[in-house]
Tab-separated table of C-alpha atoms in Angstrom:
chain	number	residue	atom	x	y	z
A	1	UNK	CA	0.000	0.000	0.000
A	2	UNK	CA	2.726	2.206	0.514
A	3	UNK	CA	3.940	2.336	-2.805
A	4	UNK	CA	0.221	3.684	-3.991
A	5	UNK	CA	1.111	6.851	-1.492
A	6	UNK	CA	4.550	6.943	-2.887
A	7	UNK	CA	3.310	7.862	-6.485
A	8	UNK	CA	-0.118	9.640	-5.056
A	9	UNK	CA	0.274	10.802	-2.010
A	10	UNK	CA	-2.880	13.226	-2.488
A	11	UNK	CA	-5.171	10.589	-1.773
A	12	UNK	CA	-8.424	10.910	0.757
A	13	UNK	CA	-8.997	9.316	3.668
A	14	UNK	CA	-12.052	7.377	1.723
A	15	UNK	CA	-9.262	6.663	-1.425
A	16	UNK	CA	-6.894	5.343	1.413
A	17	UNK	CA	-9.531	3.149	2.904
A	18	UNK	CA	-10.349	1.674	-0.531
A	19	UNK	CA	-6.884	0.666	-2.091
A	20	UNK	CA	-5.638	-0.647	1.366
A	21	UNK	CA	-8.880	-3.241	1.628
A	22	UNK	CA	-7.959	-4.570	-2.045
A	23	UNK	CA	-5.183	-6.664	-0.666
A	24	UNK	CA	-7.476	-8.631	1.591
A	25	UNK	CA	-10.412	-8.157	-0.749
A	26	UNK	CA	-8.263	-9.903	-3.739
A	27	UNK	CA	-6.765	-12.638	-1.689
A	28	UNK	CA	-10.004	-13.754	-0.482
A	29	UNK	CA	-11.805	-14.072	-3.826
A	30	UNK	CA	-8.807	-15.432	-5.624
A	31	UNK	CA	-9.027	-18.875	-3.111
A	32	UNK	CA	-12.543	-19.276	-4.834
A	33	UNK	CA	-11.299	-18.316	-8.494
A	34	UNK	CA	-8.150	-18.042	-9.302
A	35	UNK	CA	-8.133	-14.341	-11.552
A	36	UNK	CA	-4.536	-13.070	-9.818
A	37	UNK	CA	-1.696	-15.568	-10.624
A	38	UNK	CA	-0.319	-17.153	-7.003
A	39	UNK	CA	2.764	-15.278	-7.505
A	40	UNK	CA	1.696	-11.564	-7.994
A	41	UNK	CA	-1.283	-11.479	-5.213
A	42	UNK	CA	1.554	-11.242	-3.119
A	43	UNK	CA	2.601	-8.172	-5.183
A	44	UNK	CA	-0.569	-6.918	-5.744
A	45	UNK	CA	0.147	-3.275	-5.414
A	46	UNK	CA	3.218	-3.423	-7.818
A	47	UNK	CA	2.444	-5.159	-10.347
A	48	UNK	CA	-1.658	-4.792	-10.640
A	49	UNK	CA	-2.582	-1.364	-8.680
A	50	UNK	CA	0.149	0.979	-9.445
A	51	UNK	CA	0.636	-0.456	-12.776
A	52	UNK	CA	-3.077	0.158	-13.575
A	53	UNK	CA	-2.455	3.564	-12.312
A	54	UNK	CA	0.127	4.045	-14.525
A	55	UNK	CA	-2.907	5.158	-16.718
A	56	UNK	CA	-3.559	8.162	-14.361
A	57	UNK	CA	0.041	9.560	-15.126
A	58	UNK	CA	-0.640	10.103	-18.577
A	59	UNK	CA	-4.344	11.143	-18.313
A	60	UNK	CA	-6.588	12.914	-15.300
A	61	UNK	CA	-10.071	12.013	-16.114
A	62	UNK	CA	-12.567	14.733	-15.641
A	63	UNK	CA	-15.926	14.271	-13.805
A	64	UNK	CA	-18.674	12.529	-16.157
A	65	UNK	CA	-16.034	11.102	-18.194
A	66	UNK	CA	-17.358	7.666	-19.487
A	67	UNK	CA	-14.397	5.068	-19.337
A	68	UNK	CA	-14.479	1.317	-20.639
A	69	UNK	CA	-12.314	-1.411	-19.768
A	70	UNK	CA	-12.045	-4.012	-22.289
A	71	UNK	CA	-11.183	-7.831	-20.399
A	72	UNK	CA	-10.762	-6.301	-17.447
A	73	UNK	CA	-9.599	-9.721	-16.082
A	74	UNK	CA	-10.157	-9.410	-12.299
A	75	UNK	CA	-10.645	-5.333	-12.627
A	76	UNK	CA	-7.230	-3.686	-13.615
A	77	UNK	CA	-6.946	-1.408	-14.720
A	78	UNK	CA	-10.544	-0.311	-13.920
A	79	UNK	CA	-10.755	-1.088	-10.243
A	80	UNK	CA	-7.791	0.609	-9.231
A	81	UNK	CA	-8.394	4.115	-11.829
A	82	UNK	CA	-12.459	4.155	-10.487
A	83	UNK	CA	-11.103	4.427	-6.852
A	84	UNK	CA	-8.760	7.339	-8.294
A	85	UNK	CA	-11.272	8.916	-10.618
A	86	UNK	CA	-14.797	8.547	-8.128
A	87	UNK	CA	-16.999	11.191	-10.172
A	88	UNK	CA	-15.870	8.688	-12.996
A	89	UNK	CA	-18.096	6.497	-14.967
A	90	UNK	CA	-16.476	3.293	-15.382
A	91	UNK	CA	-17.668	0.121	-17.172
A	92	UNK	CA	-15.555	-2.915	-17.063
A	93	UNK	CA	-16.506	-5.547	-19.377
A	94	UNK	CA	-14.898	-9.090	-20.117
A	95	UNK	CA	-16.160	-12.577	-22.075
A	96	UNK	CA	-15.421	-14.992	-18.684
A	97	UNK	CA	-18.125	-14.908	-16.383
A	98	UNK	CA	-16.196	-16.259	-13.476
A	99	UNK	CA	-13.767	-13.112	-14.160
A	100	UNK	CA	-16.744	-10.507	-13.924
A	101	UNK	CA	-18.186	-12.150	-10.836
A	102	UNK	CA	-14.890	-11.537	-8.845
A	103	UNK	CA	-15.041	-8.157	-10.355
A	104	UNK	CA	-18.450	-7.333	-8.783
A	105	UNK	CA	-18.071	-8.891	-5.314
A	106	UNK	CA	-14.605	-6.332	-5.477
A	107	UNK	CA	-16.816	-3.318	-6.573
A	108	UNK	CA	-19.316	-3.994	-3.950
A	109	UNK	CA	-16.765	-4.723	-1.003
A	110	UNK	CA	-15.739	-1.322	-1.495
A	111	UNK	CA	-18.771	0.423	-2.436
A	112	UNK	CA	-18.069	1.730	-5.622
A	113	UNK	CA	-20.662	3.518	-7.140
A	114	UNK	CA	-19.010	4.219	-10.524
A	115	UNK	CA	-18.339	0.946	-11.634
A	116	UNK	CA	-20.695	-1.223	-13.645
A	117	UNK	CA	-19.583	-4.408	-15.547
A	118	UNK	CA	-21.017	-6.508	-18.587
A	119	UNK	CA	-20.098	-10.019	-18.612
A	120	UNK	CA	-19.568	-10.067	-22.599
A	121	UNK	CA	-17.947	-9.447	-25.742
A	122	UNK	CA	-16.906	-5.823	-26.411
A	123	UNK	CA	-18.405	-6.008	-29.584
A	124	UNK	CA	-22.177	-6.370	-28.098
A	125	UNK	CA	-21.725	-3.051	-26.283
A	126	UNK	CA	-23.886	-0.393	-27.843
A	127	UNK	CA	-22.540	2.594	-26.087
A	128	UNK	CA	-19.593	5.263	-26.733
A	129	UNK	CA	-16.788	6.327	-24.264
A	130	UNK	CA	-14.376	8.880	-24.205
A	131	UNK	CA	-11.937	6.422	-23.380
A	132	UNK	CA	-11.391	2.551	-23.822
A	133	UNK	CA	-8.892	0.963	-21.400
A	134	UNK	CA	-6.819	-2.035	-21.164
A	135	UNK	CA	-4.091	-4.295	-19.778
A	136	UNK	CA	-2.729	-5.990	-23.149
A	137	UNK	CA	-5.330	-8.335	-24.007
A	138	UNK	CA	-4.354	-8.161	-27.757
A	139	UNK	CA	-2.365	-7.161	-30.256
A	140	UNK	CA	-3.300	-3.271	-30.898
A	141	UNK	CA	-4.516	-4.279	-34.224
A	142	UNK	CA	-7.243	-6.384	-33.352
A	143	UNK	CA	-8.113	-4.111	-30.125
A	144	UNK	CA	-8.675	-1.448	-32.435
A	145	UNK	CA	-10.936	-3.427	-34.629
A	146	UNK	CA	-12.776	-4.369	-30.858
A	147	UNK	CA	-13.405	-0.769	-29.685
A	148	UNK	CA	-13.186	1.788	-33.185
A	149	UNK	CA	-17.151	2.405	-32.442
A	150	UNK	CA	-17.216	2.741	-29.189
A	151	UNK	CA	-15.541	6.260	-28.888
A	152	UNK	CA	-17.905	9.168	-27.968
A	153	UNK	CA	-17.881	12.467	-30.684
A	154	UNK	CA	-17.316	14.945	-28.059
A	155	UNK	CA	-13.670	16.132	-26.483
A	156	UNK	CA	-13.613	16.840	-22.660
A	157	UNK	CA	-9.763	16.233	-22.549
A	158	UNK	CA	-6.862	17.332	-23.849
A	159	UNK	CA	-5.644	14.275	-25.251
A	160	UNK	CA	-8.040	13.082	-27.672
A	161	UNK	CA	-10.598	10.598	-27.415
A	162	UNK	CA	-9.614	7.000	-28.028
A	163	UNK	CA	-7.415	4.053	-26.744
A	164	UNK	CA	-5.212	4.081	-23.569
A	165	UNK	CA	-3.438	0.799	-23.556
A	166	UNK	CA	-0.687	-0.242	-21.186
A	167	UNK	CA	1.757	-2.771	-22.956
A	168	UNK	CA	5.575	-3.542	-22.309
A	169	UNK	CA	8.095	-4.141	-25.215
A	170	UNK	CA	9.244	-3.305	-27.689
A	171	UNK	CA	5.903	-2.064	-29.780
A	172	UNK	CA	7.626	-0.429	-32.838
A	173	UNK	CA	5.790	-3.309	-35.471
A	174	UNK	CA	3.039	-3.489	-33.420
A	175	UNK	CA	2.427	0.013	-33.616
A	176	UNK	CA	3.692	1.074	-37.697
A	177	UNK	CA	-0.219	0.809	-38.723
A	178	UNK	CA	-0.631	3.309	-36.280
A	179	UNK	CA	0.981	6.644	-36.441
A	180	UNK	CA	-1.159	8.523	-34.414
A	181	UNK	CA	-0.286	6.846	-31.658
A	182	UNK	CA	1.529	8.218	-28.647
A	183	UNK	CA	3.987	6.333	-26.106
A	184	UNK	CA	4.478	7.067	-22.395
A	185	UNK	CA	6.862	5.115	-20.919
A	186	UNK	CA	6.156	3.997	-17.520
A	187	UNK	CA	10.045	4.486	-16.280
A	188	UNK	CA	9.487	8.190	-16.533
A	189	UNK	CA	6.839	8.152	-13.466
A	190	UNK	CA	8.003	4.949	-11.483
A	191	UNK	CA	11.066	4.309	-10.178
A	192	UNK	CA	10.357	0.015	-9.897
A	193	UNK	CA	12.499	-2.111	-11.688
A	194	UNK	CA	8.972	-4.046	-12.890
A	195	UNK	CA	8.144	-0.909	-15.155
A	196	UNK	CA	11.608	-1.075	-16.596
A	197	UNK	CA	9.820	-1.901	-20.390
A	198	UNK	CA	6.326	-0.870	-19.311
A	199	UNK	CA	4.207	1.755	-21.390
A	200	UNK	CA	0.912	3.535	-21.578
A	201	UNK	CA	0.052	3.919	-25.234
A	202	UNK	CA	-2.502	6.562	-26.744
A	203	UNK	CA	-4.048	5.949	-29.761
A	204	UNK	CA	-6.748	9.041	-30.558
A	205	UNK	CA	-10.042	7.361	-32.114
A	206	UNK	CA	-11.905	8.999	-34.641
A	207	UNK	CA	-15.642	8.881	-33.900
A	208	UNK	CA	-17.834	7.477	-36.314
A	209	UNK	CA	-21.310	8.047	-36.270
């Protein structure tokens, strides 16, 4: 937990209370399904809060903003950035039920009003966002085909509208379709050797209506 006030030491009381109960909240709900390997619940707050949060360095998301996280897994980066961002809308959708499930008992055991979840394909969601979010779930190519019609007309930020992707490597193929896109390196904001070839990746979204 300390390493969350390390990096944001502006948090509230309420914020405080939050990220410290994910520990326990995790490690109880990953002995009934298993959605945080063995190895990193004991590094939880490495290696699946702040690196969720590594999202938050790049981009503050305003009140009413509408945010989507695409297989959230067992809610990263959504849990962690919906704690950060409260007057947030998040939405945090993945295609294994068992994964969603965890994902709700989390949301409710802290009370977070700002989070709703589909248990789904991204494709079936009708909305828009201003942002889609992710933890690497695909190559950026197919992502993009995922989530190109899901991103809301109107700008409330100043970067624009689209993808914000964390990946590590090196992403200079992955990324030659896309020229657009922007990378943040995750070195720049944390010290930890674990974010050594971690990035946050932009990729501004056109919206088509």
């Amino acid at each position: 937990m300390e390493i969350i006030l390390k990096y944001f030491p502006d948090l509230t009381e309420d914020q405080i209370a939050k990220f410290a109960k994910l520990q326990e909240l995790y490690q109880d709900w990953n002995l009934k399904i298993n959605v945080v390997s063995r190895k990193d619940i004991d590094e939880l707050y490495l290696r699946h809060v702040l690196h969720s949060l590594g999202i938050a360095k790049v981009m503050q998301f305003k009140p009413g903003a509408k945010v989507m996280d695409v297989g959230t897994g067992g809610g990263f980066p959504g849990i962690p950035l919906a704690i950060l961002f409260p007057e947030t809308k998040f939405h945090l959708v993945d295609s294994i039920g068992k994964k969603i499930k965890v994902v709700n008992e989390v949301a409710e055991g802290l009370g977070l009003e700002n989070v709703k979840t589909t248990h789904g394909r991204v494709e079936e969601v009708k909305d828009t966002y201003d942002f889609i979010v992710s933890r690497a779930v695909a190559q950026m190519e197919t992502f993009h085909r995922w989530v190109k019609d899901k991103v809301a007309k109107k700008q409330n930020h100043e970067l624009k509208n689209g993808i914000l992707y964390l990946k590590g490597g090196d992403l200079t193929e992955e990324l030659e379709k896309f020229p657009k896109a922007t990378i943040y390196d995750l070195p720049n904001y944390f010290d930890e050797d674990f974010f050594e070839t971690k990035k946050v990746v932009h990729l501004p979204i056109k919206y088509k209506g």
